[in-house]
Amino acid sequence: MSPRIGLDLPAILQAAVEIADARGLEEVTLASLAQKLDVRSPSLYNHVNGLSGLRSKLAVHGLEQLLHVMTQAVVGRSGDDAVRELGKAYVAFARAHPGLYDATLRAPDPEDAEVRRLAGETVDLVVRALQAYELKDEAALHAVRGLRSLLHGFSSLEQRGGFGMPLDLDVSFRLLLDTFLAGLHEMKRRAKAESKRD
Amino acid sequence: MSPRIGLDLPAILQAAVEIADARGLEEVTLASLAQKLDVRSPSLYNHVNGLSGLRSKLAVHGLEQLLHVMTQAVVGRSGDDAVRELGKAYVAFARAHPGLYDATLRAPDPEDAEVRRLAGETVDLVVRALQAYELKDEAALHAVRGLRSLLHGFSSLEQRGGFGMPLDLDVSFRLLLDTFLAGLHEMKRRAKAESKRD
DNA sequence: TATAATAACTAATACCATTAGTTTTTGCAA
DNA sequence: TTGCAAAAACTAATGGTATTAGTTATTATA
């Protein structure tokens, strides 16, 4: 009376996400996962290619959700409004799913096709959100990197307790985004002046 | 002919840093470290409180070095120049010591007294570097958080290969810093206009 | 010179991932 | 309906990890 307990990939991922978010990504082991699912750990190999396979699936799963909330955040918006909502959605996701967010950045293989596809789609989304700033091709990509750096940096430090000071985190974040946007406008202004002078 | 091989804390830390930078922080195990030092792993317990003790020491060691290079970068400078050099030093350190940099952010106990002391000193240093922007008390601390977010985010993503696009990383970084600084100036201008209007 | 502290060691335990081989259930084809 | 193959669980075994207990040799000091 043992086989066919009803294990499948979605159930495994959900359990893994719960452990990751509640106890940290390092606590997601085949042993802890098997215990939560009331199964022996070798059984998991029928659904997932070991621990590294599980981590890959987790990374993809997280990237999909992150892309989804970011997409929802920007639809129907443009300019500063779009970027602000995008940023808020990013940070909110990292706060709601600290372990899963962590997983998106520790894919065992960053060259994984699925991971690259999702990364590409995310870049495209952010490029569109930045259209209002009239950055020309390469500049837009640099800006995407910058925005992502700032969003990830803030989220990562917030999670690791890297901000020791007793200061409102939401205010810090809003000011950071405001500063970046003001900088973007200023860069746009300078570029205009530059092209007019030529 | 076994005791007194000549093991001490500095030698242990150096070996740990070498492994971390060359193979990644996860590869720093008591086993790998013992092998590199030509010793049995239980011997390490005479110098370090297990793996978590080693990680704490590594974190402190990394923070000390990071603070040092940042201090060297800002002496005798002010304003944009100081911030730019500070940023370059931060990223250069993360590039030169990826594993050690990683260790600074994964201290087993962020409440550790030594860690907090170094974090505080670092904040003070950056606050001084930002003096030129005339941010009033709280605003200065928010700006420190912002700058740190952006520096850490860029470094972290760069290390994890999170930037898929074939685009010059140094250019991205320079533009990010320029945008942030332009934003800082703009915020200062707005604050001035605000206070004049009252 | 004797003794106590120190720093190495060996041995043993517990937990983890992984593989091999086994058993039971399910689904499908005859 | 029956039989068989694939799938999904299992047990057992291996090797790697941290850690603790207890031992031995060296060093420093009284």
CSV table of C-alpha atoms (C1' of nucleotides) in Angstrom, one decimal:
chain,number,residue,atom,x,y,z
A,1,MET,CA,0.0,0.0,0.0
A,2,SER,CA,2.7,2.5,-0.8
A,3,PRO,CA,3.0,3.6,-4.4
A,4,ARG,CA,0.9,6.3,-5.9
A,5,ILE,CA,0.7,8.7,-3.0
A,6,GLY,CA,-0.3,11.5,-5.3
A,7,LEU,CA,3.0,13.4,-5.6
A,8,ASP,CA,3.5,15.6,-8.6
A,9,LEU,CA,5.6,18.5,-9.7
A,10,PRO,CA,3.3,21.3,-8.7
A,11,ALA,CA,2.8,19.9,-5.2
A,12,ILE,CA,6.6,19.5,-4.8
A,13,LEU,CA,7.2,23.0,-5.9
A,14,GLN,CA,4.6,24.4,-3.6
A,15,ALA,CA,6.0,22.6,-0.7
A,16,ALA,CA,9.5,23.8,-1.6
A,17,VAL,CA,8.3,27.4,-1.9
A,18,GLU,CA,6.7,27.1,1.6
A,19,ILE,CA,9.9,25.9,3.1
A,20,ALA,CA,12.1,28.4,1.3
A,21,ASP,CA,9.9,31.4,2.3
A,22,ALA,CA,9.4,30.3,5.9
A,23,ARG,CA,12.9,29.0,6.7
A,24,GLY,CA,15.2,30.1,3.9
A,25,LEU,CA,16.4,28.6,0.7
A,26,GLU,CA,19.2,26.7,2.4
A,27,GLU,CA,16.6,24.8,4.4
A,28,VAL,CA,15.1,23.4,1.2
A,29,THR,CA,16.8,20.0,1.2
A,30,LEU,CA,15.5,16.8,-0.3
A,31,ALA,CA,15.2,15.5,3.3
A,32,SER,CA,13.1,18.4,4.6
A,33,LEU,CA,11.0,18.4,1.5
A,34,ALA,CA,10.4,14.6,1.7
A,35,GLN,CA,9.4,14.9,5.3
A,36,LYS,CA,6.9,17.7,4.5
A,37,LEU,CA,5.4,15.6,1.7
A,38,ASP,CA,5.3,12.5,3.8
A,39,VAL,CA,7.5,10.5,1.5
A,40,ARG,CA,11.1,9.1,1.5
A,41,SER,CA,13.6,11.4,-0.2
A,42,PRO,CA,14.6,9.0,-3.0
A,43,SER,CA,11.0,9.1,-4.2
A,44,LEU,CA,11.5,12.7,-5.2
A,45,TYR,CA,13.9,11.6,-7.9
A,46,ASN,CA,10.9,10.3,-9.9
A,47,HIS,CA,9.8,13.9,-10.3
A,48,VAL,CA,12.9,16.1,-10.1
A,49,ASN,CA,16.5,15.6,-11.1
A,50,GLY,CA,18.0,15.7,-7.6
A,51,LEU,CA,18.6,18.8,-5.5
A,52,SER,CA,20.1,20.8,-8.4
A,53,GLY,CA,17.1,19.9,-10.6
A,54,LEU,CA,14.7,21.1,-7.9
A,55,ARG,CA,16.6,24.4,-7.6
A,56,SER,CA,16.4,24.9,-11.3
A,57,LYS,CA,12.6,24.4,-11.3
A,58,LEU,CA,12.3,26.6,-8.3
A,59,ALA,CA,14.3,29.4,-10.1
A,60,VAL,CA,12.1,29.1,-13.2
A,61,HIS,CA,9.0,29.1,-11.1
A,62,GLY,CA,10.1,32.2,-9.3
A,63,LEU,CA,11.0,34.1,-12.4
A,64,GLU,CA,7.7,33.3,-13.9
A,65,GLN,CA,5.8,34.7,-10.9
A,66,LEU,CA,8.1,37.7,-10.7
A,67,LEU,CA,7.6,38.5,-14.4
A,68,HIS,CA,3.9,38.2,-13.9
A,69,VAL,CA,3.6,40.6,-11.1
A,70,MET,CA,5.9,43.1,-12.9
A,71,THR,CA,3.7,42.8,-16.0
A,72,GLN,CA,0.6,43.5,-14.0
A,73,ALA,CA,2.2,46.5,-12.5
A,74,VAL,CA,3.0,48.3,-15.7
A,75,VAL,CA,0.0,47.6,-17.9
A,76,GLY,CA,-1.7,50.8,-18.7
A,77,ARG,CA,1.0,53.0,-17.3
A,78,SER,CA,4.0,54.9,-18.6
A,79,GLY,CA,6.8,57.1,-17.5
A,80,ASP,CA,7.5,57.7,-13.8
A,81,ASP,CA,4.3,56.1,-12.8
A,82,ALA,CA,5.1,52.8,-14.6
A,83,VAL,CA,8.6,52.6,-13.2
A,84,ARG,CA,7.4,53.4,-9.7
A,85,GLU,CA,4.7,50.7,-9.8
A,86,LEU,CA,7.2,48.3,-11.3
A,87,GLY,CA,9.6,48.9,-8.5
A,88,LYS,CA,7.0,48.5,-5.9
A,89,ALA,CA,5.8,45.2,-7.4
A,90,TYR,CA,9.4,43.9,-7.4
A,91,VAL,CA,10.1,44.8,-3.8
A,92,ALA,CA,6.7,43.5,-2.7
A,93,PHE,CA,7.4,40.2,-4.4
A,94,ALA,CA,10.8,39.8,-2.7
A,95,ARG,CA,9.2,40.6,0.6
A,96,ALA,CA,6.3,38.2,0.2
A,97,HIS,CA,8.5,35.4,-1.1
A,98,PRO,CA,12.0,35.8,0.3
A,99,GLY,CA,13.1,32.3,-0.3
A,100,LEU,CA,11.6,32.0,-3.8
A,101,TYR,CA,13.1,35.4,-4.7
A,102,ASP,CA,16.5,34.1,-3.5
A,103,ALA,CA,16.0,31.0,-5.7
A,104,THR,CA,15.6,33.1,-8.9
A,105,LEU,CA,19.1,34.5,-8.4
A,106,ARG,CA,20.8,31.2,-7.6
A,107,ALA,CA,19.9,29.1,-10.6
A,108,PRO,CA,22.5,26.3,-10.7
A,109,ASP,CA,22.9,27.0,-14.4
A,110,PRO,CA,22.3,30.6,-15.5
A,111,GLU,CA,22.7,29.4,-19.1
A,112,ASP,CA,19.5,27.3,-18.8
A,113,ALA,CA,17.3,28.0,-21.8
A,114,GLU,CA,14.1,28.6,-19.8
A,115,VAL,CA,15.9,30.9,-17.4
A,116,ARG,CA,17.4,32.9,-20.3
A,117,ARG,CA,14.0,33.1,-22.0
A,118,LEU,CA,12.4,34.6,-18.9
A,119,ALA,CA,15.3,36.9,-18.3
A,120,GLY,CA,14.9,38.2,-21.8
A,121,GLU,CA,11.2,38.7,-21.5
A,122,THR,CA,11.7,40.6,-18.3
A,123,VAL,CA,14.3,42.9,-20.0
A,124,ASP,CA,11.8,43.6,-22.8
A,125,LEU,CA,9.1,44.5,-20.3
A,126,VAL,CA,11.4,47.0,-18.5
A,127,VAL,CA,12.6,48.4,-21.7
A,128,ARG,CA,9.1,49.2,-22.7
A,129,ALA,CA,8.4,50.7,-19.3
A,130,LEU,CA,11.3,53.0,-19.9
A,131,GLN,CA,10.2,54.2,-23.3
A,132,ALA,CA,9.1,57.5,-22.1
A,133,TYR,CA,12.7,58.6,-21.4
A,134,GLU,CA,13.6,58.4,-25.0
A,135,LEU,CA,16.8,56.5,-24.3
A,136,LYS,CA,18.5,55.4,-27.5
A,137,ASP,CA,18.9,51.6,-27.9
A,138,GLU,CA,22.1,50.9,-25.8
A,139,ALA,CA,21.3,53.6,-23.3
A,140,ALA,CA,17.9,51.9,-22.6
A,141,LEU,CA,19.6,48.6,-21.8
A,142,HIS,CA,22.1,50.3,-19.5
A,143,ALA,CA,19.1,51.9,-17.8
A,144,VAL,CA,17.5,48.5,-17.4
A,145,ARG,CA,20.6,47.2,-15.7
A,146,GLY,CA,20.7,50.2,-13.4
A,147,LEU,CA,17.1,49.9,-12.4
A,148,ARG,CA,17.5,46.2,-11.8
A,149,SER,CA,20.6,46.8,-9.8
A,150,LEU,CA,18.9,49.2,-7.5
A,151,LEU,CA,15.8,47.0,-7.1
A,152,HIS,CA,17.8,43.9,-6.4
A,153,GLY,CA,20.2,45.6,-4.1
A,154,PHE,CA,17.5,47.1,-2.0
A,155,SER,CA,15.6,43.9,-1.8
A,156,SER,CA,18.6,41.8,-1.0
A,157,LEU,CA,19.9,44.1,1.7
A,158,GLU,CA,16.5,44.4,3.2
A,159,GLN,CA,16.2,40.6,3.4
A,160,ARG,CA,19.6,40.1,4.9
A,161,GLY,CA,19.0,42.7,7.5
A,162,GLY,CA,21.8,44.7,6.0
A,163,PHE,CA,20.1,48.0,6.9
A,164,GLY,CA,21.0,48.4,10.5
A,165,MET,CA,19.6,51.8,11.1
A,166,PRO,CA,16.1,52.4,12.6
A,167,LEU,CA,14.8,54.2,9.6
A,168,ASP,CA,11.6,53.6,7.6
A,169,LEU,CA,12.4,51.2,4.8
A,170,ASP,CA,9.5,52.3,2.6
A,171,VAL,CA,10.7,55.9,2.7
A,172,SER,CA,14.2,54.8,1.8
A,173,PHE,CA,12.9,53.0,-1.2
A,174,ARG,CA,10.6,55.8,-2.4
A,175,LEU,CA,13.5,58.2,-2.2
A,176,LEU,CA,15.8,55.9,-4.0
A,177,LEU,CA,13.4,55.5,-6.8
A,178,ASP,CA,12.7,59.2,-6.9
A,179,THR,CA,16.4,60.0,-7.1
A,180,PHE,CA,16.9,57.5,-9.9
A,181,LEU,CA,13.9,58.9,-11.9
A,182,ALA,CA,15.1,62.5,-11.3
A,183,GLY,CA,18.5,61.3,-12.6
A,184,LEU,CA,16.9,59.7,-15.7
A,185,HIS,CA,15.1,63.0,-16.5
A,186,GLU,CA,18.3,64.9,-16.1
A,187,MET,CA,20.1,62.6,-18.4
A,188,LYS,CA,17.4,63.0,-21.0
A,189,ARG,CA,17.6,66.8,-20.7
A,190,ARG,CA,21.4,66.6,-21.1
A,191,ALA,CA,21.0,64.4,-24.2
A,192,LYS,CA,18.6,66.8,-25.7
A,193,ALA,CA,20.9,69.8,-25.1
A,194,GLU,CA,23.7,67.8,-26.6
A,195,SER,CA,21.9,66.9,-29.8
A,196,LYS,CA,20.7,70.5,-30.2
A,197,ARG,CA,24.2,71.9,-29.9
A,198,ASP,CA,25.6,69.6,-32.7
B,1,MET,CA,55.2,14.1,15.4
B,2,SER,CA,51.8,15.5,14.8
B,3,PRO,CA,50.8,18.4,17.1
B,4,ARG,CA,52.0,22.0,16.4
B,5,ILE,CA,51.8,22.2,12.7
B,6,GLY,CA,51.7,25.9,12.8
B,7,LEU,CA,48.0,26.6,12.3
B,8,ASP,CA,46.7,29.9,13.4
B,9,LEU,CA,43.7,32.1,12.7
B,10,PRO,CA,45.3,34.3,10.0
B,11,ALA,CA,46.5,31.3,8.1
B,12,ILE,CA,43.0,29.7,8.3
B,13,LEU,CA,41.3,32.9,7.1
B,14,GLN,CA,43.7,33.3,4.2
B,15,ALA,CA,43.1,29.8,3.0
B,16,ALA,CA,39.3,30.2,3.4
B,17,VAL,CA,39.4,33.4,1.4
B,18,GLU,CA,41.4,31.7,-1.4
B,19,ILE,CA,38.8,28.9,-1.6
B,20,ALA,CA,35.9,31.3,-1.5
B,21,ASP,CA,37.3,33.6,-4.2
B,22,ALA,CA,38.4,30.8,-6.4
B,23,ARG,CA,35.5,28.3,-6.1
B,24,GLY,CA,32.7,30.2,-4.3
B,25,LEU,CA,31.7,30.6,-0.7
B,26,GLU,CA,29.7,27.4,-0.7
B,27,GLU,CA,32.9,25.5,-1.4
B,28,VAL,CA,34.4,26.7,1.9
B,29,THR,CA,33.7,23.7,4.1
B,30,LEU,CA,35.7,22.5,7.0
B,31,ALA,CA,36.6,19.5,4.9
B,32,SER,CA,38.0,21.5,2.0
B,33,LEU,CA,39.7,23.9,4.3
B,34,ALA,CA,41.3,21.1,6.3
B,35,GLN,CA,42.6,19.5,3.1
B,36,LYS,CA,44.1,22.7,1.9
B,37,LEU,CA,45.8,23.2,5.2
B,38,ASP,CA,47.0,19.6,5.4
B,39,VAL,CA,45.2,19.0,8.6
B,40,ARG,CA,42.2,16.9,9.8
B,41,SER,CA,39.0,18.9,10.0
B,42,PRO,CA,38.4,18.5,13.8
B,43,SER,CA,41.7,20.3,14.3
B,44,LEU,CA,40.1,23.4,13.0
B,45,TYR,CA,37.8,23.5,16.1
B,46,ASN,CA,40.9,24.6,18.1
B,47,HIS,CA,40.9,27.9,16.3
B,48,VAL,CA,37.4,28.5,15.1
B,49,ASN,CA,33.9,27.7,16.4
B,50,GLY,CA,32.9,25.3,13.7
B,51,LEU,CA,31.6,26.2,10.3
B,52,SER,CA,29.4,29.0,11.5
B,53,GLY,CA,32.2,30.5,13.6
B,54,LEU,CA,34.4,30.4,10.5
B,55,ARG,CA,31.8,32.2,8.5
B,56,SER,CA,31.5,34.9,11.1
B,57,LYS,CA,35.2,35.5,11.1
B,58,LEU,CA,35.2,35.6,7.3
B,59,ALA,CA,32.4,38.2,7.3
B,60,VAL,CA,34.2,40.4,9.7
B,61,HIS,CA,37.4,40.0,7.8
B,62,GLY,CA,35.7,41.0,4.6
B,63,LEU,CA,34.0,44.0,6.1
B,64,GLU,CA,37.3,45.2,7.5
B,65,GLN,CA,38.9,45.0,4.1
B,66,LEU,CA,35.9,46.6,2.3
B,67,LEU,CA,35.8,49.5,4.8
B,68,HIS,CA,39.6,49.9,4.2
B,69,VAL,CA,39.4,50.2,0.5
B,70,MET,CA,36.4,52.5,0.7
B,71,THR,CA,38.2,54.7,3.2
B,72,GLN,CA,41.2,54.9,0.9
B,73,ALA,CA,39.0,55.8,-2.0
B,74,VAL,CA,37.4,58.9,-0.4
B,75,VAL,CA,40.3,60.5,1.5
B,76,GLY,CA,40.9,64.0,0.1
B,77,ARG,CA,37.9,64.0,-2.1
B,78,SER,CA,34.4,65.4,-1.9
B,79,GLY,CA,31.1,65.6,-3.8
B,80,ASP,CA,30.6,63.6,-7.0
B,81,ASP,CA,34.3,62.8,-7.2
B,82,ALA,CA,34.2,61.1,-3.8
B,83,VAL,CA,31.1,59.2,-4.5
B,84,ARG,CA,32.4,58.0,-7.8
B,85,GLU,CA,35.7,56.8,-6.4
B,86,LEU,CA,33.8,55.1,-3.5
B,87,GLY,CA,31.6,53.3,-5.9
B,88,LYS,CA,34.5,52.2,-8.1
B,89,ALA,CA,36.3,50.9,-5.0
B,90,TYR,CA,33.3,49.0,-3.9
B,91,VAL,CA,32.8,47.3,-7.2
B,92,ALA,CA,36.5,46.6,-7.6
B,93,PHE,CA,36.6,44.9,-4.2
B,94,ALA,CA,33.6,42.7,-5.1
B,95,ARG,CA,35.2,41.8,-8.4
B,96,ALA,CA,38.6,41.0,-6.8
B,97,HIS,CA,37.1,39.0,-3.9
B,98,PRO,CA,33.8,37.6,-5.0
B,99,GLY,CA,33.7,34.9,-2.3
B,100,LEU,CA,34.8,37.2,0.5
B,101,TYR,CA,32.4,39.8,-0.6
B,102,ASP,CA,29.7,37.2,-0.5
B,103,ALA,CA,30.7,36.3,3.0
B,104,THR,CA,30.2,39.9,4.2
B,105,LEU,CA,26.5,39.6,3.3
B,106,ARG,CA,25.9,36.2,4.8
B,107,ALA,CA,27.0,36.6,8.3
B,108,PRO,CA,25.3,33.9,10.3
B,109,ASP,CA,24.4,36.5,12.9
B,110,PRO,CA,23.8,40.0,11.6
B,111,GLU,CA,23.5,41.1,15.2
B,112,ASP,CA,27.1,40.2,15.9
B,113,ALA,CA,28.8,43.1,17.8
B,114,GLU,CA,31.8,43.3,15.5
B,115,VAL,CA,29.7,43.2,12.4
B,116,ARG,CA,27.5,46.0,13.7
B,117,ARG,CA,30.5,48.1,14.6
B,118,LEU,CA,32.0,47.8,11.1
B,119,ALA,CA,28.6,48.4,9.5
B,120,GLY,CA,28.2,51.6,11.6
B,121,GLU,CA,31.7,52.8,10.6
B,122,THR,CA,30.9,52.2,7.0
B,123,VAL,CA,27.7,54.2,7.2
B,124,ASP,CA,29.6,57.1,8.9
B,125,LEU,CA,32.2,57.0,6.1
B,126,VAL,CA,29.5,57.2,3.4
B,127,VAL,CA,27.6,59.9,5.2
B,128,ARG,CA,30.7,62.0,5.3
B,129,ALA,CA,31.2,61.4,1.6
B,130,LEU,CA,27.7,62.7,0.9
B,131,GLN,CA,28.1,65.9,2.9
B,132,ALA,CA,28.4,68.0,-0.2
B,133,TYR,CA,24.8,67.3,-1.1
B,134,GLU,CA,23.6,69.1,2.1
B,135,LEU,CA,21.1,66.4,2.9
B,136,LYS,CA,19.6,66.9,6.3
B,137,ASP,CA,20.1,64.1,8.9
B,138,GLU,CA,17.5,61.5,7.9
B,139,ALA,CA,17.8,62.2,4.2
B,140,ALA,CA,21.5,61.5,4.4
B,141,LEU,CA,20.9,58.1,5.9
B,142,HIS,CA,18.3,57.3,3.2
B,143,ALA,CA,20.8,58.3,0.6
B,144,VAL,CA,23.4,56.0,2.1
B,145,ARG,CA,20.9,53.2,1.9
B,146,GLY,CA,20.2,54.1,-1.7
B,147,LEU,CA,23.8,54.2,-2.7
B,148,ARG,CA,24.6,50.9,-1.0
B,149,SER,CA,21.6,49.3,-2.6
B,150,LEU,CA,22.8,50.3,-6.0
B,151,LEU,CA,26.4,49.3,-5.4
B,152,HIS,CA,25.4,45.9,-3.9
B,153,GLY,CA,22.8,45.3,-6.5
B,154,PHE,CA,25.2,45.9,-9.4
B,155,SER,CA,28.0,43.8,-7.8
B,156,SER,CA,25.7,41.0,-6.9
B,157,LEU,CA,24.1,40.7,-10.3
B,158,GLU,CA,27.4,41.0,-12.0
B,159,GLN,CA,28.8,38.1,-10.0
B,160,ARG,CA,25.8,35.9,-10.5
B,161,GLY,CA,25.9,36.5,-14.2
B,162,GLY,CA,22.5,38.1,-13.9
B,163,PHE,CA,23.3,40.5,-16.7
B,164,GLY,CA,22.7,38.4,-19.8
B,165,MET,CA,23.1,41.1,-22.5
B,166,PRO,CA,26.4,41.7,-24.3
B,167,LEU,CA,26.9,45.2,-23.1
B,168,ASP,CA,29.9,46.8,-21.4
B,169,LEU,CA,29.6,46.4,-17.7
B,170,ASP,CA,31.8,49.4,-16.8
B,171,VAL,CA,29.7,51.7,-19.0
B,172,SER,CA,26.5,50.4,-17.3
B,173,PHE,CA,28.1,51.1,-13.9
B,174,ARG,CA,29.3,54.6,-14.8
B,175,LEU,CA,25.9,55.5,-16.2
B,176,LEU,CA,24.1,54.2,-13.1
B,177,LEU,CA,26.4,56.2,-10.8
B,178,ASP,CA,25.9,59.3,-13.0
B,179,THR,CA,22.2,58.9,-13.0
B,180,PHE,CA,22.1,58.6,-9.2
B,181,LEU,CA,24.4,61.6,-8.8
B,182,ALA,CA,22.3,63.7,-11.2
B,183,GLY,CA,19.3,62.7,-9.1
B,184,LEU,CA,21.0,63.7,-5.9
B,185,HIS,CA,21.7,67.1,-7.3
B,186,GLU,CA,18.2,67.5,-8.5
B,187,MET,CA,16.8,66.5,-5.1
B,188,LYS,CA,19.1,69.1,-3.5
B,189,ARG,CA,17.8,71.7,-6.0
B,190,ARG,CA,14.2,70.9,-5.2
B,191,ALA,CA,14.9,71.0,-1.4
B,192,LYS,CA,16.4,74.5,-1.9
B,193,ALA,CA,13.4,75.7,-3.9
B,194,GLU,CA,11.1,74.2,-1.3
B,195,SER,CA,12.8,76.0,1.6
B,196,LYS,CA,12.9,79.3,-0.2
B,197,ARG,CA,9.2,79.1,-1.0
B,198,ASP,CA,8.2,78.7,2.7
C,1,DT,C1',62.6,19.1,35.4
C,2,DA,C1',57.8,18.3,36.1
C,3,DT,C1',53.4,19.6,35.0
C,4,DA,C1',49.5,21.9,32.8
C,5,DA,C1',47.7,23.9,28.7
C,6,DT,C1',47.5,23.5,23.9
C,7,DA,C1',47.0,21.7,19.4
C,8,DA,C1',47.0,18.1,16.9
C,9,DC,C1',45.0,13.4,16.3
C,10,DT,C1',41.5,9.0,15.8
C,11,DA,C1',37.0,7.2,16.3
C,12,DA,C1',32.2,7.6,16.3
C,13,DT,C1',27.6,9.7,15.4
C,14,DA,C1',24.2,12.0,12.8
C,15,DC,C1',22.5,14.0,8.7
C,16,DC,C1',22.6,14.8,3.8
C,17,DA,C1',22.4,13.4,-1.4
C,18,DT,C1',22.5,9.9,-4.4
C,19,DT,C1',22.3,5.3,-6.7
C,20,DA,C1',20.8,0.5,-7.2
C,21,DG,C1',17.6,-2.7,-6.9
C,22,DT,C1',12.7,-4.1,-5.3
C,23,DT,C1',7.8,-3.9,-4.9
C,24,DT,C1',3.3,-2.2,-5.8
C,25,DT,C1',0.0,0.1,-8.3
C,26,DT,C1',-2.0,1.8,-12.4
C,27,DG,C1',-3.3,2.1,-17.2
C,28,DC,C1',-3.7,0.1,-21.5
C,29,DA,C1',-3.9,-3.5,-24.9
C,30,DA,C1',-5.2,-8.0,-26.2
D,1,DT,C1',-11.6,-9.3,-18.2
D,2,DT,C1',-6.9,-10.3,-17.9
D,3,DG,C1',-2.1,-9.6,-18.4
D,4,DC,C1',1.8,-6.8,-18.9
D,5,DA,C1',4.6,-2.8,-19.0
D,6,DA,C1',5.6,1.7,-17.2
D,7,DA,C1',5.5,4.6,-13.3
D,8,DA,C1',6.0,5.7,-8.6
D,9,DA,C1',6.8,4.5,-4.4
D,10,DC,C1',10.0,1.8,-1.4
D,11,DT,C1',14.5,-0.3,1.2
D,12,DA,C1',19.3,-0.7,1.5
D,13,DA,C1',23.8,1.0,0.8
D,14,DT,C1',27.6,4.4,-0.2
D,15,DG,C1',30.1,8.5,0.3
D,16,DG,C1',30.4,13.2,1.9
D,17,DT,C1',29.5,16.6,5.5
D,18,DA,C1',29.8,18.7,10.5
D,19,DT,C1',30.4,17.8,15.0
D,20,DT,C1',31.7,15.6,19.6
D,21,DA,C1',34.4,12.7,22.7
D,22,DG,C1',38.3,11.1,24.1
D,23,DT,C1',43.6,10.5,23.2
D,24,DT,C1',48.3,11.8,22.4
D,25,DA,C1',52.1,14.6,21.7
D,26,DT,C1',54.3,19.0,22.2
D,27,DT,C1',55.1,23.4,24.2
D,28,DA,C1',55.5,26.7,27.8
D,29,DT,C1',55.9,27.6,32.4
D,30,DA,C1',56.4,27.1,37.3
